[in-house]
Coordinates of C-alpha atoms and ligand atoms in Angstrom, one line a residue:
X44 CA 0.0 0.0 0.0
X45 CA 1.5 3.3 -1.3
X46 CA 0.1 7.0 -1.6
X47 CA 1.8 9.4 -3.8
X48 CA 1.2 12.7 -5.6
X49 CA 2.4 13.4 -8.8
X50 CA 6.1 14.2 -7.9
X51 CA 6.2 12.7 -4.9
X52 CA 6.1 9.3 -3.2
X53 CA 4.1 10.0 0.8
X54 CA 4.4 7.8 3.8
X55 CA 1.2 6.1 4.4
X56 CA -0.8 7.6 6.4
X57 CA -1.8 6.6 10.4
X58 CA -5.2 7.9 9.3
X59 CA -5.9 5.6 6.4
X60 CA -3.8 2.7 8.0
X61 CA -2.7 2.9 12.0
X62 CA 1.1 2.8 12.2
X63 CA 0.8 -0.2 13.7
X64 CA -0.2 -2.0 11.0
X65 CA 1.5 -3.1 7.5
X66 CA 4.8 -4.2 6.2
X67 CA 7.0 -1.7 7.6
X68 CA 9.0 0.1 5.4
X69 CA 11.3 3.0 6.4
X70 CA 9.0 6.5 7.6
X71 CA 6.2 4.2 6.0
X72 CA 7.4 5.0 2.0
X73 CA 7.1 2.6 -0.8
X74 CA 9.7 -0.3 -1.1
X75 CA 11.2 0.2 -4.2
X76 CA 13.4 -2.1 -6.0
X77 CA 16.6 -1.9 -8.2
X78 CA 14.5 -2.3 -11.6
X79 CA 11.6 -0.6 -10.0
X80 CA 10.8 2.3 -13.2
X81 CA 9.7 4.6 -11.1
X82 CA 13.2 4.5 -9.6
X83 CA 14.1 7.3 -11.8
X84 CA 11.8 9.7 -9.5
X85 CA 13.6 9.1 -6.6
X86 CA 15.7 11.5 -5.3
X87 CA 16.7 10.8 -1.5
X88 CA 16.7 7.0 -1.5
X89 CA 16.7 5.4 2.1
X90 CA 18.7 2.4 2.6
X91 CA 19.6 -0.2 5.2
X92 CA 23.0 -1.2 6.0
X93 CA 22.6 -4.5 8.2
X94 CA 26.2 -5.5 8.7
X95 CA 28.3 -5.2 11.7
X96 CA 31.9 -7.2 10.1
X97 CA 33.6 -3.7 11.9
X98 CA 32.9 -4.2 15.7
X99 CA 35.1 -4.6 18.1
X100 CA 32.6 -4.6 21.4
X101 CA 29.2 -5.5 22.1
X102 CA 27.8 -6.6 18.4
X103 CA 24.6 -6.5 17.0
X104 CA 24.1 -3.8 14.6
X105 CA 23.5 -5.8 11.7
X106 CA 20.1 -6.0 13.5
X107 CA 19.9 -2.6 13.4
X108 CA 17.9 -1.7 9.6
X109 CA 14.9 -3.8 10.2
X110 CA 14.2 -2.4 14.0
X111 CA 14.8 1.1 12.5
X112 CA 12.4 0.3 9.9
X113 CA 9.8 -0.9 12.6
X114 CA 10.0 1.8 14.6
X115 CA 10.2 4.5 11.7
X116 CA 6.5 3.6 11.1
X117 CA 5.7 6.0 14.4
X118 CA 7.2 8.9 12.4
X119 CA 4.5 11.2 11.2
X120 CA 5.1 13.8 8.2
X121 CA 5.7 16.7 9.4
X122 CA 8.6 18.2 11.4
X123 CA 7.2 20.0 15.1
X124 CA 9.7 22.7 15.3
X125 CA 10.3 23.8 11.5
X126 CA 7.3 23.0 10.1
X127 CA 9.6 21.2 7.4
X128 CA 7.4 18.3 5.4
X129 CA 10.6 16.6 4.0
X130 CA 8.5 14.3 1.5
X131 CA 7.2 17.0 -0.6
X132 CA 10.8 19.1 -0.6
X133 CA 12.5 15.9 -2.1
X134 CA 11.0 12.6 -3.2
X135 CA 12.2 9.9 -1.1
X136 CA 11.8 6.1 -1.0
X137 CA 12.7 2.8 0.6
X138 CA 15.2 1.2 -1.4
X139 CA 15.8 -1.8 0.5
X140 CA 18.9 -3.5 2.1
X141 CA 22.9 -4.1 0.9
X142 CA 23.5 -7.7 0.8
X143 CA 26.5 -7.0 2.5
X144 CA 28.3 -10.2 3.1
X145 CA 28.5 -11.1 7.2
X146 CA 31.7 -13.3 6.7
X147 CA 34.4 -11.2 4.3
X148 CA 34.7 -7.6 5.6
X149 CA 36.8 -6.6 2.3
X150 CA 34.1 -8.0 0.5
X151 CA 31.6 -6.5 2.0
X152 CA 32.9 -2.9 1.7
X153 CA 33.2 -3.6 -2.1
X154 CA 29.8 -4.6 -1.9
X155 CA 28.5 -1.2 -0.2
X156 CA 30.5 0.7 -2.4
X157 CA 29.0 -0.5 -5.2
X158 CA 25.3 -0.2 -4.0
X159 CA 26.0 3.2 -3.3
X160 CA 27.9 4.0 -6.5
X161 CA 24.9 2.6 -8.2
X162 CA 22.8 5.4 -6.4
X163 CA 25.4 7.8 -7.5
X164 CA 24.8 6.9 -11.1
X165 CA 21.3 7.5 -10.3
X166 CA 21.6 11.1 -8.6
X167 CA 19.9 9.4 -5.4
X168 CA 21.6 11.0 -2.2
X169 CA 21.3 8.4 0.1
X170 CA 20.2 8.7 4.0
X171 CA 21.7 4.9 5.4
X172 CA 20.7 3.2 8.5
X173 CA 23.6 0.8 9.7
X174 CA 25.2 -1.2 10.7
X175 CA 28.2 -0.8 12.2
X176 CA 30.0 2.5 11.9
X177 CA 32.8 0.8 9.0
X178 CA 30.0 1.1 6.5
X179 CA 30.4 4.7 6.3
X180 CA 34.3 4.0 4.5
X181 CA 32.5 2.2 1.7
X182 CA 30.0 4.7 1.3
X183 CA 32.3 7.2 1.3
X184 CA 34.4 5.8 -1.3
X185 CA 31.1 5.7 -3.5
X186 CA 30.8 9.5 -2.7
X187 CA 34.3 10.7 -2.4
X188 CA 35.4 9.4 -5.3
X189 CA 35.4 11.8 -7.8
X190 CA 36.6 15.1 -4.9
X191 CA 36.5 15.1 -1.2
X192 CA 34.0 15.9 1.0
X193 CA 33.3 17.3 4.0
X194 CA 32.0 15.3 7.4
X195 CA 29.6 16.5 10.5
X196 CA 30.1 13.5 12.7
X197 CA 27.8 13.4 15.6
X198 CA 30.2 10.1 18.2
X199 CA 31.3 9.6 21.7
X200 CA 34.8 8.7 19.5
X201 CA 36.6 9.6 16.7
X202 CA 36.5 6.7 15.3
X203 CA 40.2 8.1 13.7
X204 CA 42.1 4.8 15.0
X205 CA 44.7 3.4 12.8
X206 CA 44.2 0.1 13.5
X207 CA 42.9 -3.2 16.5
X208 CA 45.1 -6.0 17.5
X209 CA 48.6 -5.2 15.7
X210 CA 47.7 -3.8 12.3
X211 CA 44.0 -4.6 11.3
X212 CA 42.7 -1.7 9.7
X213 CA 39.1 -2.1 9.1
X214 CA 37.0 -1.8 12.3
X215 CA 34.4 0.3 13.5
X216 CA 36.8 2.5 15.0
X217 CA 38.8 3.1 11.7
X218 CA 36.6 4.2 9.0
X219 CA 37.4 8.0 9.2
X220 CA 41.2 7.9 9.3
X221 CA 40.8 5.4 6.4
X222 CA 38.7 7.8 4.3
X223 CA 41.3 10.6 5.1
X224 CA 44.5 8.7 4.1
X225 CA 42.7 7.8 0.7
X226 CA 41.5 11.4 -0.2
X227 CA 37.8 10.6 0.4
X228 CA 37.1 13.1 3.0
X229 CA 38.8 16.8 3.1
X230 CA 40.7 16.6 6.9
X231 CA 40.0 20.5 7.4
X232 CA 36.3 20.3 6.6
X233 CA 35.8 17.5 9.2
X234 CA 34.0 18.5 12.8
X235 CA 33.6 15.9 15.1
X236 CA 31.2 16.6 17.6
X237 CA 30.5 14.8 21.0
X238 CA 34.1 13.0 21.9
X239 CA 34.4 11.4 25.6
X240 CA 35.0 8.2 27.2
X241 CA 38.2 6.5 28.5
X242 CA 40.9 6.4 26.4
X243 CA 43.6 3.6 24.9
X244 CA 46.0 6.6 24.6
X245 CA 44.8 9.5 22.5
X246 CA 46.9 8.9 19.4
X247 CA 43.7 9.2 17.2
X248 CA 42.7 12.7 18.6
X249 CA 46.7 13.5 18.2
X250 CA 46.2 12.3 15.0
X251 CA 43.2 14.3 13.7
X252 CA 44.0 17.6 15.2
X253 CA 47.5 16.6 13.4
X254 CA 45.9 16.4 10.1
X255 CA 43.3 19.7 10.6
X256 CA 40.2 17.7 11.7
X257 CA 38.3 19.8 14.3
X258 CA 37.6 17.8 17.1
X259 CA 34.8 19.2 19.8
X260 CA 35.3 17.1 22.9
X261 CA 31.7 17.3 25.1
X262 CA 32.8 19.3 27.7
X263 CA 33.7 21.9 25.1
X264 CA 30.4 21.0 23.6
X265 CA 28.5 21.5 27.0
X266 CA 30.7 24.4 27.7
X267 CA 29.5 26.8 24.6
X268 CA 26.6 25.7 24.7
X269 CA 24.7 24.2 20.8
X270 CA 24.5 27.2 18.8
X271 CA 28.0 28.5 19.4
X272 CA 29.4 25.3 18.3
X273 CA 27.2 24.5 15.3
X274 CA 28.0 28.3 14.5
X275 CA 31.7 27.1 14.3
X276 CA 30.9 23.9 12.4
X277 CA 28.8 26.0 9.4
X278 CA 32.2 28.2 9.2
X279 CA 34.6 24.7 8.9
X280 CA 31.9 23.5 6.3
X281 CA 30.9 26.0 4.3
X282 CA 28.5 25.4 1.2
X283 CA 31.0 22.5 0.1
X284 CA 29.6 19.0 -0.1
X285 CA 29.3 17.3 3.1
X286 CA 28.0 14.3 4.3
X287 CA 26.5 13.8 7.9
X288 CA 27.1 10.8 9.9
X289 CA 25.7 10.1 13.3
X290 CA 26.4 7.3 16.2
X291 CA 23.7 6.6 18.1
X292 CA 26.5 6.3 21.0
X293 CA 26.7 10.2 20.6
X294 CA 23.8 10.3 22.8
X295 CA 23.9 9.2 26.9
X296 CA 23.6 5.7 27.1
X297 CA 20.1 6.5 29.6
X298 CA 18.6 7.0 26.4
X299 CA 20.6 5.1 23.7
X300 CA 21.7 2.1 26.0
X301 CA 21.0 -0.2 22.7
X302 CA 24.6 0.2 21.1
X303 CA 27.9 -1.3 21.1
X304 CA 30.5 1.1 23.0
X305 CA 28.3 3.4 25.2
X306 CA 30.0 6.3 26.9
X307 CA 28.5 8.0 30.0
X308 CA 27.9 12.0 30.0
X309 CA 26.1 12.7 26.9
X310 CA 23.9 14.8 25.0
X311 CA 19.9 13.8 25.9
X312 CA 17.5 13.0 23.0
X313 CA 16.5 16.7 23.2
X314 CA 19.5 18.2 22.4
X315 CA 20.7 15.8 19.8
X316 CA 17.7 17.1 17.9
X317 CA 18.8 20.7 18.5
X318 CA 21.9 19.9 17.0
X319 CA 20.5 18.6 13.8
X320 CA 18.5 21.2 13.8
X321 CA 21.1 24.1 13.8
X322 CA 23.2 22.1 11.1
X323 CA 20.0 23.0 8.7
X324 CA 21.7 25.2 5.6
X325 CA 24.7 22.7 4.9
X326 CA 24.8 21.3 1.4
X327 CA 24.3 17.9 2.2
X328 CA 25.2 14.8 0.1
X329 CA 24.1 12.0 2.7
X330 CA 24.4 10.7 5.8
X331 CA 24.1 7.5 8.0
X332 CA 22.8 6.8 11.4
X333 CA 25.1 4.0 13.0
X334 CA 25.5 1.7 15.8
X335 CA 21.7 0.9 16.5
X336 CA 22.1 -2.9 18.6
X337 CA 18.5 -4.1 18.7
X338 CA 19.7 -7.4 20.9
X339 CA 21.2 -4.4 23.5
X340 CA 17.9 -2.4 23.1
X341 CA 15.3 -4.5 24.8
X342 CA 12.9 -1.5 25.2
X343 CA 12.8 -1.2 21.5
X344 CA 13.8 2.7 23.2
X345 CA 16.7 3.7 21.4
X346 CA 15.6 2.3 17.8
X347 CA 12.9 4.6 18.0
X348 CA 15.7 7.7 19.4
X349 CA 17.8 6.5 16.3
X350 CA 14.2 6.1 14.1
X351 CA 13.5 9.7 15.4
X352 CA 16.6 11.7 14.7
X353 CA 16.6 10.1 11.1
X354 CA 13.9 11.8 10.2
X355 CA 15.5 15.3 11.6
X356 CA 18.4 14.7 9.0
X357 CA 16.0 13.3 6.4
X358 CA 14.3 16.9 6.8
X359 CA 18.3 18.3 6.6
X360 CA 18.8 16.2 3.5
X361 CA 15.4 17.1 1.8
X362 CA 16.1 20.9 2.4
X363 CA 19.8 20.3 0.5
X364 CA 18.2 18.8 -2.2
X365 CA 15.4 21.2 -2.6
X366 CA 18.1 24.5 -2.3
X367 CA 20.3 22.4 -5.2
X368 CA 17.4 21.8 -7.3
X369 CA 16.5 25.7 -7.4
X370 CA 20.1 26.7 -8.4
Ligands
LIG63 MN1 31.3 5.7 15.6
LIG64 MN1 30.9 5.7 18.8

């Protein structure tokens, strides 16, 4: 069961079918395929990720794409504070799952790379649901590829490791310094937002501030308070190309205890929305929210945060998209 207008695909509606009820899809949008024709009208696609090769703690977030989906269905249309109605700024749709490969890490990230160069070829700007927080690398080197980007990364860590257990390079807590050393991401145009939690010995921080990546640690954060900082992170960014990429973990584990590496003395639910909110007026070219461990989660609580705050960047994404199409 779909509804659409026109130009643009609409999540069903609680008042013609409760939100309870149906197949879930993500935000309750049409489940389009790859050879789907009216894959051509698609603009933001959203996509599960459900692959967690990366972790190196508590697993699980290969889980994390069909809870999301579940719990998206309580999403209604329109945004409370903006008024923003991000399905009729951009047309966006349900474009399923990678079949990202739970045994081969290299093979999977050459599988997500592909699914999202695919989207590329289609001028699709993807919002992802993970997964782990690797499967931003593969993505990136889908939208990297042809010049560097820019990154707002919402985390309780860096994730700028070089490497876990003498020299493996692909983990959860690599995928950033990876998309640096291979040009995929512009070092100065990266803010990360949200840093705390005990440390193995601060080489990645060292590393990042090294390489020009402005890194926010939370007291900093709580210290100037949201607009100040997001005032900083519009000057780092610009009106470049930048993608968005959010850990659930960013957010106290009292309200996001359903993830791999919680870290105590974070941001509430509200004021990860106020974040997202202030970050409106980036030229966005896609983002992920990571790190959602449904077998951690057994409230169902922190899907529906991580449901919740990807429809605030969906309304981000859907105003990006709108400003691009007017120029
Ligand atoms: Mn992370
Ligand atoms: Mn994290």
């Amino acid at each position: 069961m779909t509804t659409e207008t026109d130009d643009f695909f609409l999540p069903v509606s609680g008042q013609v079918l409760p939100r309870f009820a149906g197949v879930p899809t993500f935000m309750r949008l049409p489940a389009l395929g790859p050879d789907d024709p009216r894959r051509d009208r698609v603009e933001i696609g959203l996509v599960g990720v459900p692959w967690d090769g990366g972790t190196t703690n508590r697993p699980g977030p290969r889980h994390g794409p069909r809870q999301l989906r579940d719990a998206s269905t309580m999403i209604r249309r329109i945004h409370p504070a903006t008024g923003v109605d991000p399905f009729t700024l951009a047309n966006c749709a349900d474009l399923g799952d990678v079949g990202a490969n739970p045994a081969d890490v290299q093979d999977s990230l050459d599988r997500i790379t592909a699914f999202y160069r695919q989207l590329s070829a289609e001028n699709i700007v993807p919002m992802s649901a993970g997964g782990d927080h690797l499967v931003s690398l593969p993505i990136l080197r889908a939208l990297g590829e042809s010049a560097p980007v820019g990154l707002l990364h919402f985390d309780a860590h860096t994730d700028l490791f070089d490497s876990y257990f003498g020299g493996f390079r692909y983990t959860h807590g690599t995928p950033f310094r990876r998309a640096i050393e291979e040009g995929l991401l512009d070092p100065r145009r990266v803010v990360q937002i949200g840093i705390r939690g005990t440390m193995y010995d601060g080489e990645d921080i060292a590393w990042g501030r090294a390489m020009g990546v402005r890194i926010i640690m939370i007291e900093e954060l709580f210290e100037r308070g949201a607009r100040d900082v997001m005032a900083e992170a519009h000057e780092i960014l610009g009106d470049g190309p930048t993608y968005l990429s959010f850990d659930i973990d960013f957010v106290d584990p009292a309200y996001a205890p359903g993830t791999g590496t919680p870290e105590i003395g974070g941001p509430t639910s509200f004021e990860a929305q106020r974040l997202l909110r202030l970050a409106a007026g980036l030229d966005l070219v896609g983002a992920d929210l990571v790190e959602v461990s449904p077998p951690f989660d057994p409230s169902g609580g922190t899907a529906f945060l991580g449901a919740s705050l990807m429809f605030e960047i969906l309304c981000l994404l859907a105003g990006a998209v709108d400003r691009r199409r007017g120029r």
